[in-house]
Each structure stands twice: as C-alpha cells, then as structure tokens.
PDB file of C-alpha atoms in Angstrom:
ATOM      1  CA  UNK A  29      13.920  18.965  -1.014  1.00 96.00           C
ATOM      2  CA  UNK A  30      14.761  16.546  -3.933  1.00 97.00           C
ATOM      3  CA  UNK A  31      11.318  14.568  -4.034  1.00 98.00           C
ATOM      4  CA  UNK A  32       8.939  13.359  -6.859  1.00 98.00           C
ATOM      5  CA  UNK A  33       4.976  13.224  -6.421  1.00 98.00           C
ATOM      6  CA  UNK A  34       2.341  11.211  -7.905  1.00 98.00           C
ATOM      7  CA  UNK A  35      -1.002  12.315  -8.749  1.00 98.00           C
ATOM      8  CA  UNK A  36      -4.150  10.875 -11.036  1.00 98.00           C
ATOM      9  CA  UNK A  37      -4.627   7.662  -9.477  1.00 98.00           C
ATOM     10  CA  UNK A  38      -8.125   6.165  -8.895  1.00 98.00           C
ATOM     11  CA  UNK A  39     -10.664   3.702  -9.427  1.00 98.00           C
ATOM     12  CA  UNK A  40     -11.779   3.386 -13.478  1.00 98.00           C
ATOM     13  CA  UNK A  41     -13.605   0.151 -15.442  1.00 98.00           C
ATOM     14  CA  UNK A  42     -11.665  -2.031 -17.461  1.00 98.00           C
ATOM     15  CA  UNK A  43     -11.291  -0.357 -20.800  1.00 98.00           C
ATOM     16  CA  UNK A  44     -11.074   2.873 -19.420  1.00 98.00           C
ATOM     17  CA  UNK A  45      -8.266   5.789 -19.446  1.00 98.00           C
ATOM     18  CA  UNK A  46      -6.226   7.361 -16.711  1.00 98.00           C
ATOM     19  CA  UNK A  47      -3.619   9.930 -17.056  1.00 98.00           C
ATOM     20  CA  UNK A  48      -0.811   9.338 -14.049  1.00 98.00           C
ATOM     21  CA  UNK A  49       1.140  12.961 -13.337  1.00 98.00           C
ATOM     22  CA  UNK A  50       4.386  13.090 -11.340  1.00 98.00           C
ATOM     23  CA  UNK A  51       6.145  16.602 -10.085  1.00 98.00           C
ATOM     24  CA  UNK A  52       9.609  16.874  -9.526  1.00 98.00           C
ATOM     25  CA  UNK A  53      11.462  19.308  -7.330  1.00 98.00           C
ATOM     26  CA  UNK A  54      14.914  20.213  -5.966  1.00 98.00           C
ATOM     27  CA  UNK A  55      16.623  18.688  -9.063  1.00 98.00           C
ATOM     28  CA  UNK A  56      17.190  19.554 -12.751  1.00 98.00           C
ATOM     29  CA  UNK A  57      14.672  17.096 -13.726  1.00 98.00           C
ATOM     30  CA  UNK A  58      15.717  18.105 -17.731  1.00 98.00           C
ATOM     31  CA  UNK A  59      18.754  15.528 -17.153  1.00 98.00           C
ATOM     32  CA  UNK A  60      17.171  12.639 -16.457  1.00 98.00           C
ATOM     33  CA  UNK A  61      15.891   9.870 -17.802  1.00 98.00           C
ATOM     34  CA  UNK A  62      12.599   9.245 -15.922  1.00 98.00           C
ATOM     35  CA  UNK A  63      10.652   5.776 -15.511  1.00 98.00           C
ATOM     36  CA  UNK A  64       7.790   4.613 -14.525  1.00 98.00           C
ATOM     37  CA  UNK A  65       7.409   1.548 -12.074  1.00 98.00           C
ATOM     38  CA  UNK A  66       4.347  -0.195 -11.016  1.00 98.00           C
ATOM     39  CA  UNK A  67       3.731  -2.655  -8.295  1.00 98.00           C
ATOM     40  CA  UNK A  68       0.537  -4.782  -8.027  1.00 97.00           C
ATOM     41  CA  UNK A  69      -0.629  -5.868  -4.492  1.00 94.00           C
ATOM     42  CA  UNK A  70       1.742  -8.436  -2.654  1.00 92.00           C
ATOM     43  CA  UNK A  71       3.819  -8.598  -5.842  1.00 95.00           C
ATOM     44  CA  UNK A  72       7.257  -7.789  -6.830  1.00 96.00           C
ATOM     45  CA  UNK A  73       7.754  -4.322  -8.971  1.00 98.00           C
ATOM     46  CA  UNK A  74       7.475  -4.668 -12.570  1.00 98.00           C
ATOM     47  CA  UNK A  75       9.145  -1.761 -14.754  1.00 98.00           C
ATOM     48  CA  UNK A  76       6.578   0.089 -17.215  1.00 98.00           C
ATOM     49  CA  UNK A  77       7.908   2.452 -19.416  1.00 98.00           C
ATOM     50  CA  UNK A  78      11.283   5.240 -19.780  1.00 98.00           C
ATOM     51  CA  UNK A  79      11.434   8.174 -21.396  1.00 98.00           C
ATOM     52  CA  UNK A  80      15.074   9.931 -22.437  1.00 97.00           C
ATOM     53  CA  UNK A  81      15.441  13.862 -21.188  1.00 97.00           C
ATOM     54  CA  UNK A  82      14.269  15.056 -24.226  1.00 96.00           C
ATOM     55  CA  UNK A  83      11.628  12.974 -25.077  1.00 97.00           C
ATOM     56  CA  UNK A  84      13.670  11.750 -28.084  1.00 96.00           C
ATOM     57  CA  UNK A  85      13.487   7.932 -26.956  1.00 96.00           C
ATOM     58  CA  UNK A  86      10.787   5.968 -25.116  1.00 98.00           C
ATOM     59  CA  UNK A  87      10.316   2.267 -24.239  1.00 97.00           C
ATOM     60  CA  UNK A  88       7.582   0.483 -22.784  1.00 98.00           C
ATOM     61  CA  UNK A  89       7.076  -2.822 -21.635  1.00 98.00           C
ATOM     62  CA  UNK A  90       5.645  -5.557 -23.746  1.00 98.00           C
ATOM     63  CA  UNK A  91       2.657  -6.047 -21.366  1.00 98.00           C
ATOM     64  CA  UNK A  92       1.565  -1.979 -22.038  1.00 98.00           C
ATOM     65  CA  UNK A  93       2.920  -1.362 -25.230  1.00 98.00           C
ATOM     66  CA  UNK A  94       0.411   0.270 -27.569  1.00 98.00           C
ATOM     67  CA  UNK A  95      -1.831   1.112 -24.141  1.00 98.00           C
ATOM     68  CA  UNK A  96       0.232   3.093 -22.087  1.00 98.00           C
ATOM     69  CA  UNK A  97       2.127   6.376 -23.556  1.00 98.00           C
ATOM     70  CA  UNK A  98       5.002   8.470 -21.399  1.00 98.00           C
ATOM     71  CA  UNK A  99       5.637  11.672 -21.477  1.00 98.00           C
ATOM     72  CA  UNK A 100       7.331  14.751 -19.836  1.00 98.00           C
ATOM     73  CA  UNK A 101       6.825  18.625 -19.950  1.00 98.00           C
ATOM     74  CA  UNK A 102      10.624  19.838 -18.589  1.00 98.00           C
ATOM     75  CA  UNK A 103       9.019  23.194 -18.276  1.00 98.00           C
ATOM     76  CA  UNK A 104       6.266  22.099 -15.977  1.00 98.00           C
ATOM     77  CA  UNK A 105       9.231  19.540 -14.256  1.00 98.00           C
ATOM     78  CA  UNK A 106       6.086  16.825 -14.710  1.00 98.00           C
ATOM     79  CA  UNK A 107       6.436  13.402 -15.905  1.00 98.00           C
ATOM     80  CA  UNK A 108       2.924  11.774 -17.390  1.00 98.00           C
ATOM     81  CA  UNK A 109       1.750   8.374 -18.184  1.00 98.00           C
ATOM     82  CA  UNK A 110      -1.342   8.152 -20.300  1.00 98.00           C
ATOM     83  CA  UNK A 111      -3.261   4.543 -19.860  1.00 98.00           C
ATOM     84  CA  UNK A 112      -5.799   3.394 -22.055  1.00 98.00           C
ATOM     85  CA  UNK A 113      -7.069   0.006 -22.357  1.00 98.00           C
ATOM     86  CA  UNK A 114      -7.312  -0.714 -19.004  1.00 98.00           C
ATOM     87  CA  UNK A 115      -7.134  -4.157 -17.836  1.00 98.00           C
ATOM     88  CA  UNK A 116      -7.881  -5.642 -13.958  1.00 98.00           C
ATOM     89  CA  UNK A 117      -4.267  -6.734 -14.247  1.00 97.00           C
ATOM     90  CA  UNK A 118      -2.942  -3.278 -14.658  1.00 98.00           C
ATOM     91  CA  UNK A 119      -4.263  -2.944 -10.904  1.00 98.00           C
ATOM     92  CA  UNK A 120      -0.919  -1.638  -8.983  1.00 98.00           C
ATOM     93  CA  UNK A 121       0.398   1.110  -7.032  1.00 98.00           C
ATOM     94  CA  UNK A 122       2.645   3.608  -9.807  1.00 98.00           C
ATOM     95  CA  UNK A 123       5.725   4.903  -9.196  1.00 98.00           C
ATOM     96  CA  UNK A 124       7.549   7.306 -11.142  1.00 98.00           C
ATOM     97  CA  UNK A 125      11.270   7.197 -10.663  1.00 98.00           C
ATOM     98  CA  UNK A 126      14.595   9.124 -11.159  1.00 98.00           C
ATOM     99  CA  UNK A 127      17.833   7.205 -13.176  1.00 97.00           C
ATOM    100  CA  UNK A 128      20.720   7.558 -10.833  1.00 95.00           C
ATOM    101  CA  UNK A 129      22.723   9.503 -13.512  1.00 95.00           C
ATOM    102  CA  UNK A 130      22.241  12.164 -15.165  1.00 95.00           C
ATOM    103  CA  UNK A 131      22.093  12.585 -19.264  1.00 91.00           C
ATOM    104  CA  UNK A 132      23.519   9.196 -19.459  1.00 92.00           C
ATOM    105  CA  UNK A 133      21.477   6.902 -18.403  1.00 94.00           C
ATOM    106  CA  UNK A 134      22.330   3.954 -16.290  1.00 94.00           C
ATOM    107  CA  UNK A 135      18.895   2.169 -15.656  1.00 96.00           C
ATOM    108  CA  UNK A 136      18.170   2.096 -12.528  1.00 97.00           C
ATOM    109  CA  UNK A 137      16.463   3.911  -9.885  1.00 97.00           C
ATOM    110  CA  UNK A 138      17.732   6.237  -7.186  1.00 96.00           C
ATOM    111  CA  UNK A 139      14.646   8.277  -6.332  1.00 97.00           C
ATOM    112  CA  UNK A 140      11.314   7.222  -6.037  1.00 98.00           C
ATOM    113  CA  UNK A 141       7.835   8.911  -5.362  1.00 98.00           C
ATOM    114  CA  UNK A 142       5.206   7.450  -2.872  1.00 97.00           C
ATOM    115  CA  UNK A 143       3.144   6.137  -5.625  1.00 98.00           C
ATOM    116  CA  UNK A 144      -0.188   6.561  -6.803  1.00 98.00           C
ATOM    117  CA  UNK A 145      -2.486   3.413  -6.996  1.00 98.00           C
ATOM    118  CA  UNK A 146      -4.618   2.632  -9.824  1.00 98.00           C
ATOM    119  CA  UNK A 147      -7.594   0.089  -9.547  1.00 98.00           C
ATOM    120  CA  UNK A 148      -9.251  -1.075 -12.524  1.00 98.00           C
ATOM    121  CA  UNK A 149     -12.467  -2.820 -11.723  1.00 97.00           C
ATOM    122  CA  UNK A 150     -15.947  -2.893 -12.302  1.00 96.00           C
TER     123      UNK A 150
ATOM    124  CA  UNK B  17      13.589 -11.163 -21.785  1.00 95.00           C
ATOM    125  CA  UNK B  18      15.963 -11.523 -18.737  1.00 96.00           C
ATOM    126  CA  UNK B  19      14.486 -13.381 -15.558  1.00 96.00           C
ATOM    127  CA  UNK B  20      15.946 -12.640 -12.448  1.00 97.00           C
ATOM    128  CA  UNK B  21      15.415 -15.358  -9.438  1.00 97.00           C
ATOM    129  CA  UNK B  22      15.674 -14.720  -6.063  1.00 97.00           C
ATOM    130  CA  UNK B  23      16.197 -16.902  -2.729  1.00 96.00           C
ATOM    131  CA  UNK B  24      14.680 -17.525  -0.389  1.00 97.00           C
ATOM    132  CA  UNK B  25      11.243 -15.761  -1.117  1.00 97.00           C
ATOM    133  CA  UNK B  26      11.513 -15.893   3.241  1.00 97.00           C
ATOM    134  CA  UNK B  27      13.208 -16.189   5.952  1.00 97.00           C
ATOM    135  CA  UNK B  28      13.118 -15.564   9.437  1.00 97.00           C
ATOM    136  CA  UNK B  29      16.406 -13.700  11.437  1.00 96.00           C
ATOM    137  CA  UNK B  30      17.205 -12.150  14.518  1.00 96.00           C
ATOM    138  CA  UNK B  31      18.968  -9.093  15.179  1.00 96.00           C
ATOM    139  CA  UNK B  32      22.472  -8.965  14.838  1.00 96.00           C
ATOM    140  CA  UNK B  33      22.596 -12.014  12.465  1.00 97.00           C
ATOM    141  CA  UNK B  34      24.037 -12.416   9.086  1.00 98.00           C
ATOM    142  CA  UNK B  35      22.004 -12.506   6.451  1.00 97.00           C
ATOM    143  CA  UNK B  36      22.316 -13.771   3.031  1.00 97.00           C
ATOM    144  CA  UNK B  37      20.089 -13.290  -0.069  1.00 97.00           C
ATOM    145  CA  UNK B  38      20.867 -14.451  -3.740  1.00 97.00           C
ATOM    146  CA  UNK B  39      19.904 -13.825  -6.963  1.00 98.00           C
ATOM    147  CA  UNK B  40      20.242 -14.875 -10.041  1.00 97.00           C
ATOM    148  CA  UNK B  41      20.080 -14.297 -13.963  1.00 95.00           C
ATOM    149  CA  UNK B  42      18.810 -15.924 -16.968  1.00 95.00           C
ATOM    150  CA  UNK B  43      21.924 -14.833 -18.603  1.00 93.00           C
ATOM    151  CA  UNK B  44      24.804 -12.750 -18.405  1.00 92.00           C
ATOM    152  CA  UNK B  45      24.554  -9.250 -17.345  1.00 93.00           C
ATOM    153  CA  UNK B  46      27.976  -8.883 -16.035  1.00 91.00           C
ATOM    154  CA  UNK B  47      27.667  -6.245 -12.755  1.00 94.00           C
ATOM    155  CA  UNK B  48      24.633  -4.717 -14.011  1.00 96.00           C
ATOM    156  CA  UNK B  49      22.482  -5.442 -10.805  1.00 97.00           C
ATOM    157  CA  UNK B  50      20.874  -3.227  -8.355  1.00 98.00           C
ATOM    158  CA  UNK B  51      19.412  -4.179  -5.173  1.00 98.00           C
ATOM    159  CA  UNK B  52      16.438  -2.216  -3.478  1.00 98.00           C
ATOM    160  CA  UNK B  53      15.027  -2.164  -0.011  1.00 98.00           C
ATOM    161  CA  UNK B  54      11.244  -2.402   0.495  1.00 98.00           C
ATOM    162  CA  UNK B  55       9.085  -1.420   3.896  1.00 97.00           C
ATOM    163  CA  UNK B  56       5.567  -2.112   3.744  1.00 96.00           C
ATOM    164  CA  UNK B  57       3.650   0.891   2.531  1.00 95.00           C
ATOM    165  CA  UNK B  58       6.549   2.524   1.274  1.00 97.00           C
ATOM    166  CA  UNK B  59       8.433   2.972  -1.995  1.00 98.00           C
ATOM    167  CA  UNK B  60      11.720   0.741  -2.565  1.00 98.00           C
ATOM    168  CA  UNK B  61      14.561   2.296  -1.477  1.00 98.00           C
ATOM    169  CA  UNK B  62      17.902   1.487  -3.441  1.00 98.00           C
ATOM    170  CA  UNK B  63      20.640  -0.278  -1.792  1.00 98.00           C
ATOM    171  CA  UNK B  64      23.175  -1.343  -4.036  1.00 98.00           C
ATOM    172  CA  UNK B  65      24.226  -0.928  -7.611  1.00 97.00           C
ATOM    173  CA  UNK B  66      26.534  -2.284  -9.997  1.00 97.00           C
ATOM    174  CA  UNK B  67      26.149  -5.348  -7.792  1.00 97.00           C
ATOM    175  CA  UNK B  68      28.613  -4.443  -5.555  1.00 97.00           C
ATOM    176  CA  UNK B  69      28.502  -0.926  -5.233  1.00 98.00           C
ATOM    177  CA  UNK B  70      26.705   0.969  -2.123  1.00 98.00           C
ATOM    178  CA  UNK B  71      24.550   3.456  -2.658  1.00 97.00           C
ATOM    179  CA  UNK B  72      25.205   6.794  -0.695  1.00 95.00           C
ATOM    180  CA  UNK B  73      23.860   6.687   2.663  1.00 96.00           C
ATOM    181  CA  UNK B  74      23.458   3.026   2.979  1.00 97.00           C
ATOM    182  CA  UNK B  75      24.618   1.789   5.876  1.00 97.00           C
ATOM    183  CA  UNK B  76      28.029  -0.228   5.596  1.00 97.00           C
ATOM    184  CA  UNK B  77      26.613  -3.666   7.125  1.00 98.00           C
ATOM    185  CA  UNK B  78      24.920  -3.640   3.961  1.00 98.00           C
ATOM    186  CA  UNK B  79      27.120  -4.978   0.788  1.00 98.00           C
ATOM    187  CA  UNK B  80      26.836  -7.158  -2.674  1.00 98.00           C
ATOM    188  CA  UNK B  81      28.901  -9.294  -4.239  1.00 97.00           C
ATOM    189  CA  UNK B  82      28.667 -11.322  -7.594  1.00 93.00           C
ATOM    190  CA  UNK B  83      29.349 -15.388  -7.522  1.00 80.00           C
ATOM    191  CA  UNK B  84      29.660 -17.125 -10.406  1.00 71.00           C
ATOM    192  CA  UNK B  85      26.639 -16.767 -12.346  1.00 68.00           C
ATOM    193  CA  UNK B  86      24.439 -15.327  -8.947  1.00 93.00           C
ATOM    194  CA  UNK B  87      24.284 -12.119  -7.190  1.00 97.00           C
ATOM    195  CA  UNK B  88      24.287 -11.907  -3.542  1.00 97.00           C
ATOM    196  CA  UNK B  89      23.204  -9.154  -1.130  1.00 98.00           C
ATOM    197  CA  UNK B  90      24.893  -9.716   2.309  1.00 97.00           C
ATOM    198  CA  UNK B  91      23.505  -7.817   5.927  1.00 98.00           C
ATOM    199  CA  UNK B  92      26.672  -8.061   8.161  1.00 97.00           C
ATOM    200  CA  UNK B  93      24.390  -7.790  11.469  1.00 97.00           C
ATOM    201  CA  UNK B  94      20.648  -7.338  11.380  1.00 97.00           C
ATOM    202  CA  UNK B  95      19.477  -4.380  12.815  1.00 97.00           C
ATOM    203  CA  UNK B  96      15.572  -3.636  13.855  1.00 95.00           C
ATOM    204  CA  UNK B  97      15.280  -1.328  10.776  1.00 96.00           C
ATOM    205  CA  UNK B  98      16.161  -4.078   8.518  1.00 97.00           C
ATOM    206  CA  UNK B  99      13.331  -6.354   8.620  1.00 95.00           C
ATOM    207  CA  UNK B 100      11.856  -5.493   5.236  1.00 97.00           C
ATOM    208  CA  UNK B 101      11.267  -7.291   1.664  1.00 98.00           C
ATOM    209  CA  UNK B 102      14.501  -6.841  -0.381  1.00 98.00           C
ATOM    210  CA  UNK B 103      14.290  -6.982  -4.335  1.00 98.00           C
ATOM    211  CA  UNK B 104      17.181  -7.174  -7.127  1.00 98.00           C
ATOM    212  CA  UNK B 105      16.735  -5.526 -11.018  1.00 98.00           C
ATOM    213  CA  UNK B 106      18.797  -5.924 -13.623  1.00 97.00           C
ATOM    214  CA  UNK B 107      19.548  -3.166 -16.022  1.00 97.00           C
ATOM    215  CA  UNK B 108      21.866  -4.947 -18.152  1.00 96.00           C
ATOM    216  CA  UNK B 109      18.883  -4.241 -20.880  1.00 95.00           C
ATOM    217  CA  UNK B 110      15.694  -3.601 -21.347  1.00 96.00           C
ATOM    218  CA  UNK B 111      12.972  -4.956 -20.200  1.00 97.00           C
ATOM    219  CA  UNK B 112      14.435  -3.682 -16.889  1.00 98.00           C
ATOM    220  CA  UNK B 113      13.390  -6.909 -14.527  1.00 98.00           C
ATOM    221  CA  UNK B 114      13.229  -7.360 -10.478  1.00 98.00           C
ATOM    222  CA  UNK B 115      13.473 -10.472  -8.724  1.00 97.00           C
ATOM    223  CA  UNK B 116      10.355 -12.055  -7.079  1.00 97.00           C
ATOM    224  CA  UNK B 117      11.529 -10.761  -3.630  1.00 98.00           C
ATOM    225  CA  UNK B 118      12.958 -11.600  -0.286  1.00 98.00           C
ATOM    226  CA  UNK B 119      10.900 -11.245   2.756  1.00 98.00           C
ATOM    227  CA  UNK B 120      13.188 -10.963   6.074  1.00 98.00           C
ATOM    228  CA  UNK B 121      10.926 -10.679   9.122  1.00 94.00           C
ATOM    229  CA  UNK B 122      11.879 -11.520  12.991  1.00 90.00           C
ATOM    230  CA  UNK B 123      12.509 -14.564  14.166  1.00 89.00           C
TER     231      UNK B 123
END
C-alpha cells in the first residue's frame, strides 16, 4: 500500500527540540521530492519546508528558517524534520507529503500522511 | 510572497446543488493552482491541479476552471460526502501558499 506515516510528535516547552520522522512505503520514495506541511488548529495549512531526492536542494519557509532542518535517509525510505527553537505558534498537526511527480518536481501534493501533532507549551 | 484569497470562508448547500468556490492570487501564476479537499480529522486530499486538471480518482462532478485573474473550483451536484472544508495552493513558486479555506456544510 502506497502510504506515508508520521511519528515524533508530542508535547515540548517553548525553546525546546523535536525531531518529526515520516516512513514511506509502496513507492520509490528516492524520486521524490518530499515536503513537509503543517496545520495549526482551525487554520488553513501552511507549507514548511522541501527537500529534492537527493538531498541536494532544500527550502524552508521564512517563519522556520534557521529553526527547522529537513532531511531524508532513501535507504531507511524516512523523511525527518528536526525543530529547534520552538515557539507556541509552531503548535500544528505535521504532515509530510509526496510531490505528484516524480524527479521533476511540480510542487504540489498528491499523498499525504495522517499527521503527527506537535504542541509547544508550557 | 504570493497570497492566495479564497471565497466564501462559508457557506451552507444542500445536496445535489451547485457549488461554487473562488480563489484568487496576488499575482500571476498562470495555471499553477491546486485545489485540496479537507474532512475534519483527516489529511487534505487533492482534488485538482494545474487549475483545471482532475486528479485521478476524483469524481467528475468535481472540476476547476481559471477566470480572469481568479481560480474557481466548481461541484456539479453536492453529494453527502462532499460537505468538507476545501483549500487552494499555489505552486507557481515558493513559498508554496493555501488559501484561507472554504467551509461547505448542510444546509
């Protein structure tokens, strides 16, 4: 079954670290750009960061840049978002998500996990 | 960045209606517009891309269309498993950006 799972999520203090973990299976997940999307409670989603198949190329949103670092393991068919810094507005369910093309990618998302939610409070 | 503007934020149907919801761009980004599908608890489930074209396994009462400088997502007839919060992104560049959302619910 083509699916993608979230893991990591939890409750941390502002100014603490999580590291989000998504598996991939029943797809070459090597030739695809990968993203991650987060959605805070009763909003709209908000895109958070892409990586490119090899890792060569990453971009992050202005609002996590220098926080938040992506990365994938094709190997382990895992994508990875390390947060640090963490603010009460990074409070959201995460989603990591599949570009609907592969090797070239088109920027938008045709397979989503169930999400993992993160809650920064004290 | 690119702002992308939906409307309604609401509105209220029954089945078998039409339904209409637009959105629109802060600037050009030619066809380069994806709409998504959105039941509560669940992850958004894409639609429509290349603003007019339908994803695989979407049903056919289901199409987009580009007007001038907005974007609209039409429903041909409501059906029960329609009522759900509906959400366009642009990918004409990065930042990738959704719309604020459109909330269909039973009249």
């Amino acid at each position: 079954e083509v699916q993608l799972v979230e893991s990591g999520g939890g409750l941390v203090k502002p100014g603490g670290s999580l590291r989000l973990s998504c598996a991939a299976s029943g797809f070459i997940f090597s030739s695809y750009y990968m993203y991650w999307v987060r959605q805070a409670p009763g909003k709209g989603p908000e895109w958070v960061s892409c990586i490119s198949t090899s890792s060569s190329y990453t971009y992050y949103a202005d609002s996590v840049k220098g926080r938040f670092t992506i990365s994938r393991d094709n190997a382990k068919n895992s994508l990875y978002l390390q947060m640090t810094g963490l603010r009460a507005e990074d409070t959201a369910i995460y989603y990591c998500a599949r570009d609907r093309r592969q090797y070239q990618p088109e920027n938008w998302f045709d397979l989503w996990g169930q999400g993992t939610l993160v809650t920064v409070s004290s | 960045d690119i702002q992308m503007t939906q409307s309604p934020s609401s509105l209220s149907a029954s089945v078998g209606d039409r339904v209409t919801i637009t959105c629109r761009a802060t600037q050009d980004i030619s066809s380069w517009l994806a709409w998504y599908q959105q039941k509560p608890g669940k992850a958004p489930k894409s639609l429509i891309y290349a603003a007019s074209s339908l994803q695989s396994g979407v049903p056919s009462r289901f199409s987009g269309s580009v007007s001038g400088t907005g974007f609209t997502l039409t429903i041909s007839s409501l059906q029960p498993e329609d009522f759900a919060t509906y959400y366009c992104q642009q990918y004409h560049s990065f930042p990738l950006t959704f719309g604020g959302g459109t909330k269909v619910d039973l009249k």
